[in-house]
CSV table of N, CA and C in Angstrom, one decimal:
chain,number,residue,atom,x,y,z
A,14,MET,N,-1.6,-1.1,-33.4
A,14,MET,CA,-0.7,-1.2,-32.3
A,14,MET,C,-1.3,-0.8,-31.0
A,15,GLY,N,-2.1,0.3,-31.0
A,15,GLY,CA,-2.7,0.8,-29.8
A,15,GLY,C,-3.7,-0.2,-29.2
A,16,LEU,N,-4.4,-0.9,-30.0
A,16,LEU,CA,-5.4,-1.9,-29.5
A,16,LEU,C,-4.6,-3.1,-28.9
A,17,LEU,N,-3.5,-3.5,-29.5
A,17,LEU,CA,-2.7,-4.6,-28.9
A,17,LEU,C,-2.1,-4.2,-27.5
A,18,LYS,N,-1.6,-3.0,-27.5
A,18,LYS,CA,-1.1,-2.4,-26.2
A,18,LYS,C,-2.1,-2.4,-25.1
A,19,THR,N,-3.3,-1.9,-25.5
A,19,THR,CA,-4.4,-1.8,-24.5
A,19,THR,C,-4.8,-3.2,-24.0
A,20,ALA,N,-4.9,-4.2,-24.9
A,20,ALA,CA,-5.3,-5.5,-24.6
A,20,ALA,C,-4.2,-6.2,-23.6
A,21,LEU,N,-3.0,-5.9,-23.9
A,21,LEU,CA,-1.9,-6.5,-23.0
A,21,LEU,C,-2.0,-5.8,-21.6
A,22,ILE,N,-2.2,-4.5,-21.6
A,22,ILE,CA,-2.3,-3.9,-20.3
A,22,ILE,C,-3.5,-4.4,-19.5
A,23,GLY,N,-4.6,-4.5,-20.2
A,23,GLY,CA,-5.8,-5.1,-19.6
A,23,GLY,C,-5.6,-6.5,-19.1
A,24,ALA,N,-5.0,-7.3,-19.8
A,24,ALA,CA,-4.7,-8.7,-19.4
A,24,ALA,C,-3.8,-8.7,-18.2
A,25,ALA,N,-2.8,-7.8,-18.1
A,25,ALA,CA,-1.9,-7.7,-17.0
A,25,ALA,C,-2.6,-7.3,-15.7
A,26,VAL,N,-3.5,-6.3,-15.9
A,26,VAL,CA,-4.3,-5.8,-14.7
A,26,VAL,C,-5.2,-6.9,-14.2
A,27,TYR,N,-5.8,-7.6,-15.1
A,27,TYR,CA,-6.7,-8.7,-14.8
A,27,TYR,C,-6.0,-9.8,-14.0
A,28,GLY,N,-4.8,-10.1,-14.5
A,28,GLY,CA,-3.9,-11.1,-13.8
A,28,GLY,C,-3.5,-10.7,-12.4
A,29,VAL,N,-3.2,-9.5,-12.3
A,29,VAL,CA,-2.8,-9.0,-10.9
A,29,VAL,C,-4.0,-9.1,-10.0
A,30,ILE,N,-5.2,-8.6,-10.4
A,30,ILE,CA,-6.4,-8.7,-9.6
A,30,ILE,C,-6.7,-10.1,-9.2
A,31,LYS,N,-6.6,-11.0,-10.1
A,31,LYS,CA,-6.9,-12.4,-9.8
A,31,LYS,C,-5.9,-13.0,-8.8
A,32,TYR,N,-4.6,-12.6,-9.0
A,32,TYR,CA,-3.6,-13.1,-8.0
A,32,TYR,C,-3.8,-12.5,-6.6
A,33,VAL,N,-4.1,-11.2,-6.5
A,33,VAL,CA,-4.2,-10.6,-5.2
A,33,VAL,C,-5.5,-11.1,-4.5
A,34,THR,N,-6.5,-11.4,-5.2
A,34,THR,CA,-7.8,-11.8,-4.6
A,34,THR,C,-7.9,-13.3,-4.5
A,35,LYS,N,-7.0,-14.1,-4.9
A,35,LYS,CA,-7.0,-15.6,-4.9
A,35,LYS,C,-6.9,-16.0,-3.4
A,36,LYS,N,-7.7,-16.9,-3.0
A,36,LYS,CA,-7.7,-17.4,-1.6
A,36,LYS,C,-6.7,-18.5,-1.5
A,37,ASP,N,-6.0,-18.5,-0.3
A,37,ASP,CA,-5.0,-19.6,-0.1
A,37,ASP,C,-5.6,-20.7,0.7
A,38,LEU,N,-4.8,-21.6,1.2
A,38,LEU,CA,-5.4,-22.8,1.9
A,38,LEU,C,-6.2,-22.4,3.2
A,39,ASN,N,-5.8,-21.2,3.8
A,39,ASN,CA,-6.5,-20.8,5.0
A,39,ASN,C,-7.7,-20.0,4.7
A,40,GLY,N,-8.0,-19.7,3.4
A,40,GLY,CA,-9.2,-19.0,3.0
A,40,GLY,C,-9.0,-17.5,3.0
A,41,ARG,N,-7.7,-17.0,3.1
A,41,ARG,CA,-7.4,-15.6,3.1
A,41,ARG,C,-6.6,-15.3,1.8
A,42,SER,N,-6.8,-14.0,1.4
A,42,SER,CA,-6.1,-13.6,0.2
A,42,SER,C,-5.1,-12.5,0.6
A,43,ILE,N,-4.3,-12.1,-0.4
A,43,ILE,CA,-3.3,-11.0,-0.1
A,43,ILE,C,-4.1,-9.8,0.2
A,44,MET,N,-5.2,-9.5,-0.5
A,44,MET,CA,-6.0,-8.3,-0.3
A,44,MET,C,-6.5,-8.3,1.2
A,45,ASP,N,-6.9,-9.5,1.7
A,45,ASP,CA,-7.4,-9.5,3.1
A,45,ASP,C,-6.3,-9.1,4.0
A,46,ASP,N,-5.1,-9.6,3.8
A,46,ASP,CA,-4.0,-9.2,4.6
A,46,ASP,C,-3.7,-7.7,4.5
A,47,LEU,N,-3.7,-7.2,3.3
A,47,LEU,CA,-3.5,-5.7,3.2
A,47,LEU,C,-4.5,-4.9,3.9
A,48,LYS,N,-5.8,-5.3,3.8
A,48,LYS,CA,-6.9,-4.6,4.5
A,48,LYS,C,-6.7,-4.6,6.0
A,49,GLU,N,-6.2,-5.8,6.5
A,49,GLU,CA,-6.0,-5.9,7.9
A,49,GLU,C,-4.8,-5.1,8.5
A,50,LYS,N,-3.8,-5.0,7.7
A,50,LYS,CA,-2.6,-4.3,8.1
A,50,LYS,C,-2.6,-2.8,7.8
A,51,ALA,N,-3.5,-2.3,7.0
A,51,ALA,CA,-3.5,-0.9,6.6
A,51,ALA,C,-3.6,0.1,7.7
A,52,PRO,N,-4.5,-0.1,8.7
A,52,PRO,CA,-4.6,0.8,9.8
A,52,PRO,C,-3.3,0.9,10.6
A,53,GLU,N,-2.6,-0.2,10.8
A,53,GLU,CA,-1.3,-0.2,11.5
A,53,GLU,C,-0.3,0.6,10.7
A,54,TRP,N,-0.3,0.5,9.4
A,54,TRP,CA,0.7,1.2,8.6
A,54,TRP,C,0.3,2.7,8.6
A,55,MET,N,-0.9,3.0,8.6
A,55,MET,CA,-1.3,4.4,8.6
A,55,MET,C,-0.8,5.1,9.9
A,56,GLU,N,-0.9,4.4,11.1
A,56,GLU,CA,-0.4,5.0,12.3
A,56,GLU,C,1.1,5.2,12.3
A,57,LYS,N,1.8,4.2,11.7
A,57,LYS,CA,3.2,4.4,11.5
A,57,LYS,C,3.6,5.6,10.7
A,58,VAL,N,2.8,5.7,9.6
A,58,VAL,CA,3.1,6.9,8.7
A,58,VAL,C,2.8,8.2,9.4
A,59,LYS,N,1.8,8.2,10.2
A,59,LYS,CA,1.4,9.5,10.9
A,59,LYS,C,2.6,9.8,11.9
A,60,ASN,N,3.1,8.8,12.6
A,60,ASN,CA,4.2,9.0,13.5
A,60,ASN,C,5.5,9.5,12.8
A,61,VAL,N,5.8,8.9,11.7
A,61,VAL,CA,6.9,9.4,10.9
A,61,VAL,C,6.7,10.8,10.4
A,62,LYS,N,5.5,11.1,10.0
A,62,LYS,CA,5.2,12.5,9.6
A,62,LYS,C,5.4,13.5,10.7
A,63,GLU,N,4.9,13.2,11.9
A,63,GLU,CA,5.1,14.1,13.0
A,63,GLU,C,6.6,14.2,13.4
A,64,GLU,N,7.4,13.1,13.3
A,64,GLU,CA,8.8,13.2,13.6
A,64,GLU,C,9.5,14.1,12.5
A,65,PHE,N,9.1,14.0,11.3
A,65,PHE,CA,9.6,14.8,10.2
A,65,PHE,C,9.3,16.2,10.4
A,66,LYS,N,8.1,16.6,10.8
A,66,LYS,CA,7.8,17.9,11.1
A,66,LYS,C,8.6,18.5,12.2
A,67,VAL,N,8.8,17.7,13.3
A,67,VAL,CA,9.7,18.2,14.4
A,67,VAL,C,11.1,18.5,14.0
A,68,GLU,N,11.6,17.6,13.2
A,68,GLU,CA,13.0,17.7,12.7
A,68,GLU,C,13.1,18.9,11.8
A,69,LEU,N,12.1,19.2,11.0
A,69,LEU,CA,12.1,20.3,10.1
A,69,LEU,C,12.1,21.6,10.8
A,70,GLU,N,11.3,21.6,11.9
A,70,GLU,CA,11.2,22.8,12.7
A,70,GLU,C,12.5,23.1,13.4
A,71,LYS,N,13.2,22.0,13.9
A,71,LYS,CA,14.5,22.2,14.5
A,71,LYS,C,15.6,22.8,13.5
A,72,GLN,N,15.5,22.4,12.3
A,72,GLN,CA,16.4,22.9,11.3
A,72,GLN,C,16.2,24.3,10.9
A,73,ARG,N,15.0,24.8,11.1
A,73,ARG,CA,14.7,26.2,10.7
A,73,ARG,C,15.3,27.1,11.7
A,74,TYR,N,15.4,26.8,13.0
A,74,TYR,CA,16.0,27.7,14.0
A,74,TYR,C,17.4,27.4,14.3
């Protein structure tokens, strides 16, 4: 049973990787889009983190 479970999980991971890296008609993949947008998302997360810290400090006093 463990071997079958491992094989199914491996097949699922392989399928996801193939899907995410598959090129579309424009020659871009989902992974390319994620790599391109990641820095923008990181900046947004940093801003939210700072806002959260400010709100936390306000609640302490």
